[in-house]
Short mmCIF file of C-alpha atoms in Angstrom, two decimals:
data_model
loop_
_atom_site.label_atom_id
_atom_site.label_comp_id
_atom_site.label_asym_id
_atom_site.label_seq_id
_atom_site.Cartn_x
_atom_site.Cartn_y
_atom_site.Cartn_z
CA UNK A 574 -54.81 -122.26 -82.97
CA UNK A 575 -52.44 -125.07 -84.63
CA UNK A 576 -49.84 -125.83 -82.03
CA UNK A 577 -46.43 -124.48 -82.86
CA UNK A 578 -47.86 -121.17 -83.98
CA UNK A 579 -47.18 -117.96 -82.64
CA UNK A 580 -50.28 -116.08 -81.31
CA UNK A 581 -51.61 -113.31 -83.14
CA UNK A 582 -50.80 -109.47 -83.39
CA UNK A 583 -53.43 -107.85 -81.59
CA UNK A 584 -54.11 -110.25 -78.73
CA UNK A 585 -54.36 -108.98 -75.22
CA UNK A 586 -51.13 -109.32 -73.75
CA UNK A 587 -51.05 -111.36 -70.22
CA UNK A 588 -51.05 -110.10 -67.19
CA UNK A 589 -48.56 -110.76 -64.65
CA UNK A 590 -44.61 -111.39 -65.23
CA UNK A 591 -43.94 -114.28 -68.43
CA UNK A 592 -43.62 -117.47 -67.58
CA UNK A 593 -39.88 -118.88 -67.56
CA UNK A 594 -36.63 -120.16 -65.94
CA UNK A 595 -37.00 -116.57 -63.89
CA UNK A 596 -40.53 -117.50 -62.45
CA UNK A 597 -39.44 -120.46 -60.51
CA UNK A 598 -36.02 -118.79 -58.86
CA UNK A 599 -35.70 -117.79 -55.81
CA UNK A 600 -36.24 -114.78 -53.87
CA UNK A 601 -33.32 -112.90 -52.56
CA UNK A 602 -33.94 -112.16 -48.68
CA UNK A 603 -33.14 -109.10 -47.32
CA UNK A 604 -29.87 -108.69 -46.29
CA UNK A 605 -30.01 -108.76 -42.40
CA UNK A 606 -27.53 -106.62 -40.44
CA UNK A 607 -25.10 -108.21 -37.62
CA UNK A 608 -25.40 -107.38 -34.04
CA UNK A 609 -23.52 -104.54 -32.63
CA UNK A 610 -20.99 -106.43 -30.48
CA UNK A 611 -17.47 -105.21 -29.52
CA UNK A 612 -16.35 -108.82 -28.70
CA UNK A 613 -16.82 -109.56 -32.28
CA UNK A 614 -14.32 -106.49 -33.39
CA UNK A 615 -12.04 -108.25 -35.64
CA UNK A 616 -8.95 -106.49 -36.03
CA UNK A 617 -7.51 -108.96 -37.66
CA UNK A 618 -4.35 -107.93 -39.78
CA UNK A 619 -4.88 -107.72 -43.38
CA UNK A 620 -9.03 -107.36 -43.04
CA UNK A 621 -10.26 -104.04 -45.28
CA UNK A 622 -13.50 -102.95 -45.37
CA UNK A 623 -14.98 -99.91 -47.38
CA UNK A 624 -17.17 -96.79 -46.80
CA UNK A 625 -18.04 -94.17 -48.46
CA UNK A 626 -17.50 -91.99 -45.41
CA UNK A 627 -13.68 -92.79 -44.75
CA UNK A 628 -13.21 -89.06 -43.86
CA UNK A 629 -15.02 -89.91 -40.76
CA UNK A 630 -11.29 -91.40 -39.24
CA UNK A 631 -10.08 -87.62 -39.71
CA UNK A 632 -11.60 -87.33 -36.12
CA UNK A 633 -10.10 -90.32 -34.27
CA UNK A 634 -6.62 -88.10 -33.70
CA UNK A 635 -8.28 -85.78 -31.95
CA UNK A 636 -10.06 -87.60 -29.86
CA UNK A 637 -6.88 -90.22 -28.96
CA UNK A 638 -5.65 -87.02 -27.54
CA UNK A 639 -8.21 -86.00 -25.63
CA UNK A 640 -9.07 -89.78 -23.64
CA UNK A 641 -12.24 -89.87 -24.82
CA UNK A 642 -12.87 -93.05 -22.77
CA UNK A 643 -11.65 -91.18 -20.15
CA UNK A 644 -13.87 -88.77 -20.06
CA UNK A 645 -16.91 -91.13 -20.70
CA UNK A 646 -15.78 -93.21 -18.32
CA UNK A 647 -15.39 -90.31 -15.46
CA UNK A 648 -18.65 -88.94 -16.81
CA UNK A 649 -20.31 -92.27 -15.90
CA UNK A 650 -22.33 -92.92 -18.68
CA UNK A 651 -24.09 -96.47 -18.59
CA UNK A 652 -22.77 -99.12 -20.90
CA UNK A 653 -22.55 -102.79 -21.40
CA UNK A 654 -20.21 -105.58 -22.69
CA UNK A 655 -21.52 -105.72 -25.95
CA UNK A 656 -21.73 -102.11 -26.07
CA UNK A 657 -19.42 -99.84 -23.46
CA UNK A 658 -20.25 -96.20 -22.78
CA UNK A 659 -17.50 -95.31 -24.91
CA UNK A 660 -18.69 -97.08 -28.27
CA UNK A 661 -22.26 -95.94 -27.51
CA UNK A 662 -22.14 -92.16 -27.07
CA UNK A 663 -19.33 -92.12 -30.16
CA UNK A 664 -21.90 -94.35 -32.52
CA UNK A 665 -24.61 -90.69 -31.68
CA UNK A 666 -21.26 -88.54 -32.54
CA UNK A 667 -20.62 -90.12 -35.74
CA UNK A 668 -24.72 -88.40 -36.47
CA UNK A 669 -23.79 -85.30 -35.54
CA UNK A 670 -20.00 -85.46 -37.71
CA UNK A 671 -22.25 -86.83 -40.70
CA UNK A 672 -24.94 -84.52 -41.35
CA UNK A 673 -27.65 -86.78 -39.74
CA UNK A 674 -30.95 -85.27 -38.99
CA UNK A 675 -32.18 -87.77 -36.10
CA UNK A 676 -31.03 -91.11 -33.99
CA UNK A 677 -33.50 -92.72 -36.15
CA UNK A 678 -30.87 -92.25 -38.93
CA UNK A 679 -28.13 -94.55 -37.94
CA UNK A 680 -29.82 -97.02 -39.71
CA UNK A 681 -28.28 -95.91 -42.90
CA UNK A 682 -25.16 -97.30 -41.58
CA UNK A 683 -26.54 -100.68 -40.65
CA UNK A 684 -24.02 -103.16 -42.85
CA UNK A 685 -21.08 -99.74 -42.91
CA UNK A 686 -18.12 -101.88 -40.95
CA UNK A 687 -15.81 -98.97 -41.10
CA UNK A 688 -18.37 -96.53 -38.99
CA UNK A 689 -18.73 -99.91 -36.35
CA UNK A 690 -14.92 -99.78 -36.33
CA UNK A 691 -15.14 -96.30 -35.52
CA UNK A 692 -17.11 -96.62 -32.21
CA UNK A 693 -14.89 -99.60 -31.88
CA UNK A 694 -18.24 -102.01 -32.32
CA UNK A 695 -18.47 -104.75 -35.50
CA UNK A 696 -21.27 -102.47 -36.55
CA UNK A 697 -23.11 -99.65 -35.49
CA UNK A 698 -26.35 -100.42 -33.21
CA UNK A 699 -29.41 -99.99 -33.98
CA UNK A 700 -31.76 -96.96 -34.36
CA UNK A 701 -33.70 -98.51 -30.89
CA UNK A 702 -30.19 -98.74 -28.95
CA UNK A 703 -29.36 -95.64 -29.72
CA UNK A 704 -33.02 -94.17 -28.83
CA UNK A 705 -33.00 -96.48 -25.58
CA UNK A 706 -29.33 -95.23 -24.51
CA UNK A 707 -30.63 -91.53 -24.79
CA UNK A 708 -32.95 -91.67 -22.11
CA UNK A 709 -30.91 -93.41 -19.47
CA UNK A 710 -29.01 -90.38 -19.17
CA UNK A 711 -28.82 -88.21 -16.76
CA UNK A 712 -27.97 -84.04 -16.44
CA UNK A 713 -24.66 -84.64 -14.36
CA UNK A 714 -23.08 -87.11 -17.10
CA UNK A 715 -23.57 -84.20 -19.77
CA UNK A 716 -22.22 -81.97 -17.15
CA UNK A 717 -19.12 -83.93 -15.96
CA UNK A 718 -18.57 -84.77 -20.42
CA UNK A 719 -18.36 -81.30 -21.30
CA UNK A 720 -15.95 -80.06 -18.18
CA UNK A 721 -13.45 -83.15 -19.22
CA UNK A 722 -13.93 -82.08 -23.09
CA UNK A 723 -13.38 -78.34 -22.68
CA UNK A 724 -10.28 -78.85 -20.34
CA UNK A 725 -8.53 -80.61 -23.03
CA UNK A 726 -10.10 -78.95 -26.00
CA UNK A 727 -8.99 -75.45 -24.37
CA UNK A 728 -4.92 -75.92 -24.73
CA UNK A 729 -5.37 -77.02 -28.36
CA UNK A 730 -8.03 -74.21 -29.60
CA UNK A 731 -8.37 -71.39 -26.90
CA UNK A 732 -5.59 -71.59 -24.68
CA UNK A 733 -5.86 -67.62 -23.97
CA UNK A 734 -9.66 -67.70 -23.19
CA UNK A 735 -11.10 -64.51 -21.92
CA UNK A 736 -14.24 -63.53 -23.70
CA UNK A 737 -17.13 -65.19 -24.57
CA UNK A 738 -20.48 -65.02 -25.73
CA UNK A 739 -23.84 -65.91 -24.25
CA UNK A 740 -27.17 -66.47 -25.72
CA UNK A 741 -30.71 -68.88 -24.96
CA UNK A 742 -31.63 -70.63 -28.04
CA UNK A 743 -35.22 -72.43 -27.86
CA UNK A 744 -35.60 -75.38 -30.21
CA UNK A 745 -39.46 -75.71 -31.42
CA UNK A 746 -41.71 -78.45 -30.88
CA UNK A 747 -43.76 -79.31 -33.63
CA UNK A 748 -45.73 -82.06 -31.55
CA UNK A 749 -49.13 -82.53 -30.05
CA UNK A 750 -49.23 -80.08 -26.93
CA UNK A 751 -47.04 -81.05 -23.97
CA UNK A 752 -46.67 -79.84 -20.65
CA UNK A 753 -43.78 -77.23 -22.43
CA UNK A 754 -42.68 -74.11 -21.20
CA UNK A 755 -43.62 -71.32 -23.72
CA UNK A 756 -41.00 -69.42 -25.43
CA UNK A 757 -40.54 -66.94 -28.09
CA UNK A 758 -39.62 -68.10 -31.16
CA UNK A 759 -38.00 -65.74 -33.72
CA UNK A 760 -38.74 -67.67 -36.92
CA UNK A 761 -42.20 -67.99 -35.82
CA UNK A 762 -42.39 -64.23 -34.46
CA UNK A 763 -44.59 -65.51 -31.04
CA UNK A 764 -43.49 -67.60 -28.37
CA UNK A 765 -44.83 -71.71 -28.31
CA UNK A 766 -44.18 -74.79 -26.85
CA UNK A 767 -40.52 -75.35 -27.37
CA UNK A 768 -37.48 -76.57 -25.04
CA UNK A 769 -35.30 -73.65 -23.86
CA UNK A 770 -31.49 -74.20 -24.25
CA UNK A 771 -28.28 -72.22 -23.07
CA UNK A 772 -24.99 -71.96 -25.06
CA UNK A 773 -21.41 -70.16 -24.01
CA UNK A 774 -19.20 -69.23 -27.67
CA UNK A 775 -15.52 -68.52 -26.64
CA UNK A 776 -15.23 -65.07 -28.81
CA UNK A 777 -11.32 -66.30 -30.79
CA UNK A 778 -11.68 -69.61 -31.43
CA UNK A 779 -15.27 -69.33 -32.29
CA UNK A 780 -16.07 -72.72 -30.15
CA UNK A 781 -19.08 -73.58 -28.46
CA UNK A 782 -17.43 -74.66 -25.10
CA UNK A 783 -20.97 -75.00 -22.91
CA UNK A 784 -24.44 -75.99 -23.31
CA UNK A 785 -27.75 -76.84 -21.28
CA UNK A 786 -31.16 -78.19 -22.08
CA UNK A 787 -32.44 -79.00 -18.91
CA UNK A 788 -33.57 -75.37 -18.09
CA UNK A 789 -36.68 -73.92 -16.89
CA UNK A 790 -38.50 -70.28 -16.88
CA UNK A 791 -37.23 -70.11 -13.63
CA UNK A 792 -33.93 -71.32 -14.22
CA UNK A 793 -33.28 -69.11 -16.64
CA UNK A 794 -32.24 -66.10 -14.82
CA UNK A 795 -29.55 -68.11 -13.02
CA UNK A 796 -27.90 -69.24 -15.67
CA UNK A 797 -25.12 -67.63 -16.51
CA UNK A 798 -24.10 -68.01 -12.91
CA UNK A 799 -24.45 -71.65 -13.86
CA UNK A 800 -21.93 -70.95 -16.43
CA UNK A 801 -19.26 -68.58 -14.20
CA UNK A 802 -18.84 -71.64 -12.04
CA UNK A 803 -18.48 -74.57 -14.73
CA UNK A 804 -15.78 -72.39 -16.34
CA UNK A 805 -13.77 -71.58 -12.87
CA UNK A 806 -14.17 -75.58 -11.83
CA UNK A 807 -12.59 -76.02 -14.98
CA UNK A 808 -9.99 -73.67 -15.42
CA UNK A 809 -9.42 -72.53 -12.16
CA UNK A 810 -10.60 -68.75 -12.83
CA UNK A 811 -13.67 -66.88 -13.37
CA UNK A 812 -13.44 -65.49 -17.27
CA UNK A 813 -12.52 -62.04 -17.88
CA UNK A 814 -15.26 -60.52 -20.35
CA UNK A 815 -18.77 -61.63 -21.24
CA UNK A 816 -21.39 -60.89 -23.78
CA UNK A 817 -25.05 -61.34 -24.15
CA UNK A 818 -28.08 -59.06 -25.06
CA UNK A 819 -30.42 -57.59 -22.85
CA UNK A 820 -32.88 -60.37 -22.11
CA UNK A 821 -30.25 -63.15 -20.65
CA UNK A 822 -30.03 -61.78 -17.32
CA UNK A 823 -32.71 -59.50 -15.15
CA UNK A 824 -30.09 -56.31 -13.55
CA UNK A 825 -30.13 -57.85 -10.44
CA UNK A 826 -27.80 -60.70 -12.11
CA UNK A 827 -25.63 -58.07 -13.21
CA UNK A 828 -24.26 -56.93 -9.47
CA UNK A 829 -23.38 -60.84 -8.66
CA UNK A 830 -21.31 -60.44 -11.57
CA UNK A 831 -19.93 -57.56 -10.68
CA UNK A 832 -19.22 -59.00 -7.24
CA UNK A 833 -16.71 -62.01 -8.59
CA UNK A 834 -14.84 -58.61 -11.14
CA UNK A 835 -16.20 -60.25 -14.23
CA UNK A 836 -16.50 -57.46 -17.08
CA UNK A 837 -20.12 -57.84 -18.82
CA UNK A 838 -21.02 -56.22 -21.59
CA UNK A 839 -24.33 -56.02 -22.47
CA UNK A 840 -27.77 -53.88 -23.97
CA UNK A 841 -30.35 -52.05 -22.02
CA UNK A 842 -34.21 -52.09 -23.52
CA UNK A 843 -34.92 -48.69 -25.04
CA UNK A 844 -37.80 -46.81 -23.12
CA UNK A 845 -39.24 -43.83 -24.44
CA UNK A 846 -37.99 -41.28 -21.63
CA UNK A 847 -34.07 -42.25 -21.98
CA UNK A 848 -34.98 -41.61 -26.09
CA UNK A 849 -35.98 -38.34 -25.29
CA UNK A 850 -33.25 -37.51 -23.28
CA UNK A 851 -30.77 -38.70 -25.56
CA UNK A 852 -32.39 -36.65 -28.48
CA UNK A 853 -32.37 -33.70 -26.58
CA UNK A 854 -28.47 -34.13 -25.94
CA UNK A 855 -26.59 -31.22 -27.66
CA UNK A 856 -24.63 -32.53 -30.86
CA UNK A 857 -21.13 -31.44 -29.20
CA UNK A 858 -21.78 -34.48 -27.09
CA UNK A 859 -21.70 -37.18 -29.36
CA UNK A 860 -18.59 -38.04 -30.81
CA UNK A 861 -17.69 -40.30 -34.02
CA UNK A 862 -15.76 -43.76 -34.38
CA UNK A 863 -14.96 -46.38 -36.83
CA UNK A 864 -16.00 -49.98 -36.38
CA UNK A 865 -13.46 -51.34 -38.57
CA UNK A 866 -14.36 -54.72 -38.99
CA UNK A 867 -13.63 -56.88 -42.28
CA UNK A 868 -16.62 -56.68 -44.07
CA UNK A 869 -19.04 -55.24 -41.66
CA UNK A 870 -21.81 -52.85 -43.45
CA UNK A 871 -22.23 -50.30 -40.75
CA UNK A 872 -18.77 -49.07 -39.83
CA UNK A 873 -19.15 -45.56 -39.24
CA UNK A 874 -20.77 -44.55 -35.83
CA UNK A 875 -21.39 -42.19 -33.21
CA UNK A 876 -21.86 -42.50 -29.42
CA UNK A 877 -22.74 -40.76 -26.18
CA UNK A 878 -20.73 -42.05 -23.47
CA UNK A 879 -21.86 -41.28 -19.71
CA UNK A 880 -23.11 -42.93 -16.51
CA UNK A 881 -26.11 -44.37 -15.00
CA UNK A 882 -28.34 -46.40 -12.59
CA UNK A 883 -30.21 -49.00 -13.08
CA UNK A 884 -33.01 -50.71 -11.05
CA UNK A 885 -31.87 -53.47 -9.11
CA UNK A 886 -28.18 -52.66 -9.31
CA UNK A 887 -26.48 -51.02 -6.49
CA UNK A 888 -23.75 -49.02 -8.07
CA UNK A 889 -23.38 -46.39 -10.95
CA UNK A 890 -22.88 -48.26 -14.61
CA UNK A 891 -21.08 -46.85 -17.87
CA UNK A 892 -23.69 -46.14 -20.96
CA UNK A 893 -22.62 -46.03 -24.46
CA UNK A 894 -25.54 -44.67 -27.02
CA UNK A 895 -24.60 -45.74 -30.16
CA UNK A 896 -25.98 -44.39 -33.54
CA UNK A 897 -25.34 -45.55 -37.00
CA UNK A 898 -25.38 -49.44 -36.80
CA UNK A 899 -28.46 -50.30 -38.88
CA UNK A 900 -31.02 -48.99 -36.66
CA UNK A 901 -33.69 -46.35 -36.45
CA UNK A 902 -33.15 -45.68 -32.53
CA UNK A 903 -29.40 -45.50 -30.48
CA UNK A 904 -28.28 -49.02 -29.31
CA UNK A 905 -27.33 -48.98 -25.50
CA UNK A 906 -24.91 -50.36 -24.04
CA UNK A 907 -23.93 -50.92 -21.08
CA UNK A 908 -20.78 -52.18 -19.60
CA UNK A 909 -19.28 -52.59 -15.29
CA UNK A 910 -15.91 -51.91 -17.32
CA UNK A 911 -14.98 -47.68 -17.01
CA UNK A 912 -10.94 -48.06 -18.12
CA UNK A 913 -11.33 -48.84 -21.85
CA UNK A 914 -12.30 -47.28 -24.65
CA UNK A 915 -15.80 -46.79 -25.64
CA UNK A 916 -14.87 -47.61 -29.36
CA UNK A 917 -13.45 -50.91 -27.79
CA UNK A 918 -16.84 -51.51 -26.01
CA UNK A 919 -18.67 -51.05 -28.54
CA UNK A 920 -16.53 -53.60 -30.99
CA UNK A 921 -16.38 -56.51 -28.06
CA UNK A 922 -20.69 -56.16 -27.84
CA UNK A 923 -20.79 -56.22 -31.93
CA UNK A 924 -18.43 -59.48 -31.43
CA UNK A 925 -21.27 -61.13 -29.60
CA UNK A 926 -22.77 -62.07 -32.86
CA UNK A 927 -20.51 -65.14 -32.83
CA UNK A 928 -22.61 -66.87 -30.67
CA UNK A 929 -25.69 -66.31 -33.27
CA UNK A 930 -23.30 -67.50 -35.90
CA UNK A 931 -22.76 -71.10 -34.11
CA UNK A 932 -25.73 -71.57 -33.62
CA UNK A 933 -27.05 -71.19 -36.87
CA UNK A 934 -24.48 -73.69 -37.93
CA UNK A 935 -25.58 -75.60 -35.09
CA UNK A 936 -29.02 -75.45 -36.63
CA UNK A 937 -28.38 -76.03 -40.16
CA UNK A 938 -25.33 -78.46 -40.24
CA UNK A 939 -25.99 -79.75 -36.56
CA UNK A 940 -29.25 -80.07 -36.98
CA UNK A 941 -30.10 -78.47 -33.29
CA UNK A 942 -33.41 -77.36 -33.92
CA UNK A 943 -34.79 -81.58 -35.31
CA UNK A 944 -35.83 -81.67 -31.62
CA UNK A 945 -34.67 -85.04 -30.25
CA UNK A 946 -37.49 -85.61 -27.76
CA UNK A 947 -39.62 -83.75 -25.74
CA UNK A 948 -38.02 -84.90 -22.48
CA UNK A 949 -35.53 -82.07 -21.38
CA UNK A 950 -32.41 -84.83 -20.29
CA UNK A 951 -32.67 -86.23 -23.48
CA UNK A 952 -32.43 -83.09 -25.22
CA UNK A 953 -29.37 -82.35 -23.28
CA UNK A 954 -27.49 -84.70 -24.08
CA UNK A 955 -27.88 -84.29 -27.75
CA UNK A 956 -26.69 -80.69 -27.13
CA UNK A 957 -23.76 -81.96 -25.26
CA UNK A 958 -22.84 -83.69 -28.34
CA UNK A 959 -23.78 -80.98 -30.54
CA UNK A 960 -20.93 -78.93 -28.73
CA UNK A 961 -18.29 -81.50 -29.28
CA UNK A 962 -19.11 -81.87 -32.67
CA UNK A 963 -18.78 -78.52 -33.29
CA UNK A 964 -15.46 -78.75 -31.44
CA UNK A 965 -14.30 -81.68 -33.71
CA UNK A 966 -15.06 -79.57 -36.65
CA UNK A 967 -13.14 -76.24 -35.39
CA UNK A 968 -10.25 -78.56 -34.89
CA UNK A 969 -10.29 -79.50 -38.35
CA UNK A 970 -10.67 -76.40 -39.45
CA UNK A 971 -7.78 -75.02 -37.64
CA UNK A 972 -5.46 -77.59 -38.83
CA UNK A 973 -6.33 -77.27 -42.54
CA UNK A 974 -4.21 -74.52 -44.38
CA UNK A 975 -6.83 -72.18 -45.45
CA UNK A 976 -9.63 -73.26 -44.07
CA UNK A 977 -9.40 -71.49 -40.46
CA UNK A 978 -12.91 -69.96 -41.07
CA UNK A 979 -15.03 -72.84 -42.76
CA UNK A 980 -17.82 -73.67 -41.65
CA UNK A 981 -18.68 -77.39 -40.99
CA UNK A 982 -20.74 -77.89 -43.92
CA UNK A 983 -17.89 -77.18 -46.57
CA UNK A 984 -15.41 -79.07 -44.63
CA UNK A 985 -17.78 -81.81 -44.14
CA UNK A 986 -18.52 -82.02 -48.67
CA UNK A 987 -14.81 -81.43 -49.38
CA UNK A 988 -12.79 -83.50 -47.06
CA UNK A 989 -14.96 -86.10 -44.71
CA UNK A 990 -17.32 -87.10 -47.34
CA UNK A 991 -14.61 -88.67 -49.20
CA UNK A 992 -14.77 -92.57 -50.07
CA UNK A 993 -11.78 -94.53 -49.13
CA UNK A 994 -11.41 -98.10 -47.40
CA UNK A 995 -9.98 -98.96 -43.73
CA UNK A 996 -7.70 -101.74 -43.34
CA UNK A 997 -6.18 -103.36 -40.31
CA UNK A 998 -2.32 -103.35 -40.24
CA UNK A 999 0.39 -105.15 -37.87
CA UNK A 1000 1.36 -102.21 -36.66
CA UNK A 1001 -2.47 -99.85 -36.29
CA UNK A 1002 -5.09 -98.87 -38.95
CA UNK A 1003 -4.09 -97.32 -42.52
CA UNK A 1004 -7.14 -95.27 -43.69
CA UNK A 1005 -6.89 -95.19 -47.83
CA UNK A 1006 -8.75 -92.53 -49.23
CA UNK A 1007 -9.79 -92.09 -52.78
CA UNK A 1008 -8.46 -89.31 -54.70
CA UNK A 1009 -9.73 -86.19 -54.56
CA UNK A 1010 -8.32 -82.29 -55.34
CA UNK A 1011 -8.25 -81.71 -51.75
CA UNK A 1012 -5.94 -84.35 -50.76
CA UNK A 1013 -2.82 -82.87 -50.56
CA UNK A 1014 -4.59 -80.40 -48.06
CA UNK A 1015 -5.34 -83.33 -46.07
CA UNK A 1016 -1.76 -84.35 -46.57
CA UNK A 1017 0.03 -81.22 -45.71
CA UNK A 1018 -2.24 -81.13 -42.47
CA UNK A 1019 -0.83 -84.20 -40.92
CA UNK A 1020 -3.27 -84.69 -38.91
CA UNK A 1021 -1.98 -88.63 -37.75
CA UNK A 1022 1.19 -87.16 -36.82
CA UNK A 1023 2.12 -88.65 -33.56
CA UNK A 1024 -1.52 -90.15 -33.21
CA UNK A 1025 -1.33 -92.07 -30.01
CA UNK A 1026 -2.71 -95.38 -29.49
CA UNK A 1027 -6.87 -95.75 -29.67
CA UNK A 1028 -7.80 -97.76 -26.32
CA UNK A 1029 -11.11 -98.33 -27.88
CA UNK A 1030 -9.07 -100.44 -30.60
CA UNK A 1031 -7.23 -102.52 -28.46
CA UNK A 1032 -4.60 -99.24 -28.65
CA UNK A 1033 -3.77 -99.56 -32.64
CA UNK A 1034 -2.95 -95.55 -33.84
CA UNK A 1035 -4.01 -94.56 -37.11
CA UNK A 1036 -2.39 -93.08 -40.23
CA UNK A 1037 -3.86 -92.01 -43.39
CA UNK A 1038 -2.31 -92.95 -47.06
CA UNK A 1039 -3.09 -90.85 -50.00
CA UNK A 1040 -2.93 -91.54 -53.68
#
């Protein structure tokens, strides 16, 4: 072919990229991420970074208010210079306010300044720090975390505590087989290798205020003994009323609750002698109520109220039969309580599906159930942060015209998912958010009102501007 002229129509293009000025430049490397440091924090005034996840800062009130450093700090969680206690266990937080699945996951915010700024880091460490950090803790820490959390958390959501529900919740391991306790599983309908966890749901506020992973089959029966004296050694008092079904406690647990005049409320397993006496009750014995809750299906009832024994328990117990809620046989109750009404029995037990309620957000939004590792302590602490997650998020919720009963999820799309850049200011940080419809919300909240000073920002507050 004459030089000059262009090759023909048909011919086999080339493999490979064409030849030109682009072949010979160079590669871009992959951008490497800094070092999570907190000595190389700049707050210097004027700097601004962005994230898409600005909404995040809608937390940092809140826990001002609460000395979180504090109570890391009296918890004695392990830390270093480069990264304290307090920046690491709030860089595993920020997972559980984002909608992260596992640790493994903070790696998505390897080059996001404004989450570093946060935990009061440069950046946020790495997925292996974070990993690492889990297992150095210990049962006591998580213990010691969650008294300090609930006493403050307690005058700002349940100040008038009383009531609360109980309930085990085992999270399934999907592993090769480990030396795991067996446990039944309700989605799987059998029990299997899975980590058995405890949770305590103050009834009003709808707040998970305890939790424990570092149980055993032989632990379990104890408990919610476990639980009578984390509340008193934080309140000062045993609580007044508590619900849970029939398998949390054998009877025997029952009279040691009865013993410190705590009111229980609980189910008793059907057997096929107390059916028979119950059918053969005359039908001037039952007598009708109304369950009227807001939107419940089953609303009209009846019940047989009378005494009992049970084995185990060394005095007389009240027994409420209870027809009409959904199933084919009476629901028992039973209750230590013999002043109120059995109408008003029967509404606190139906209450007790709050607990269920939390933690199915706990699964789905919380992500409770992507088991963490299967080593107990390092489950628990990941439940221990679950809890004051769910905490941060009830806060919100409460402080958001409107949005009293939201569920993490929506508040998480509508208002913390929201875009907006951080700067540094002479006199704190100024969180800009992008617009959105739901800003004024946000605005009418005022949730930076009076924010005190952050200690793990060298004690700068923060405000948020709007557009």
């Amino acid at each position: 072919m004459p030089s000059g002229t262009v090759a023909p129509l048909f011919t086999a293009p080339l493999r490979g990229r064409p030849c030109g000025s682009a072949c010979h430049a160079a590669v871009a490397p992959p951008e490497l991420p800094a070092t999570a440091d907190q000595r190389q924090l700049s707050l210097t005034p004027g700097r601004r970074v962005r994230s898409r996840v600005a909404g995040l800062f809608l937390f940092l009130p809140l826990l001002a208010r609460l000395g979180w450093d504090r109570l890391v700090t009296r918890a004695g969680y392990p830390g270093s210079r480069m990264v304290p206690a307090t920046s690491a266990l709030l860089s595993l937080l920020v997972l559980k306010l984002l909608d992260k699945e596992r640790r493994s996951h903070i790696d998505d915010f390897n080059c996001d300044e404004a989450v570093g700024l946060f935990a009061g880091l440069n950046i946020p460490p790495k997925k292996s720090y974070a990993t690492d950090f889990s297992y150095r803790t210990e049962r006591a820490q998580q213990h010691r975390l969650l008294a300090g959390w609930v006493a403050g958390l307690a005058p700002v959501l349940f100040p008038q505590a009383e009531a609360f529900c109980l309930d085990f919740h085992a999270i399934p391991y999907r592993g090769e087989p480990e030396a795991l306790e067996n446990h039944y599983l309700p989605t799987r309908g059998k029990a299997s290798p899975s980590i058995l966890t405890f949770f305590a749901h103050e009834s009003q506020s709808r707040v998970l205020c305890y939790a424990n992973a570092n149980l055993t089959r032989t632990d379990q029966a104890g408990e919610l003994m476990q639980f009578v004296e984390f509340w008193k050694s934080v309140t000062g008092r045993d609580p007044q009323w508590l619900y849970f079904d029939s398998k949390l406690v054998p009877y025997a647990e029952l009279a040691r609750i009865n013993e410190r005049h705590i009111w229980f409320v609980t189910i008793r397993r059907r057997g096929a002698a107390l059916l028979r006496h119950l059918r053969a009750l005359p039908a001037a014995s039952w007598q009708r109520a109304v369950i009227d809750i807001p939107k419940r299906r089953h609303q009209n009832i009846r019940y047989h109220d009378e005494r009992t024994r049970l084995r185990d328990y060394p005095e007389s117990i009240r027994q409420v039969a209870v027809t009409g809620l959904g199933r084919d046989n009476p629901t028992l109750c039973v209750s230590n309580n013999f002043a109120v009404t059995a109408r008003d029995l029967i509404t606190r037990y139906v209450g007790r599906n709050g607990v269920e309620d939390s933690l199915g957000i706990s699964v789905d939004f919380f992500h409770l159930d992507c088991l963490a590792s299967e080593v107990r302590l390092n489950v628990d602490l990941d439940v221990a942060l679950t809890v004051i997650a769910h905490g941060c998020y009830r806060w919100l919720a409460k402080r958001l015209r409107g949005f009293d009963k939201a569920k993490p999820k929506q508040l998480y799309r509508r208002f913390v998912e929201t875009g907006g850049s951080v700067e540094v200011g002479e006199e704190g940080l100024v969180v800009h958010f992008d617009k959105r419809c739901h800003n004024p919300i946000l605005k009418e909240a005022g949730l930076d009102r009076d924010c005190p000073g952050i200690p793990w920002l060298r004690g700068m507050p923060v405000s948020f501007q709007y557009p």
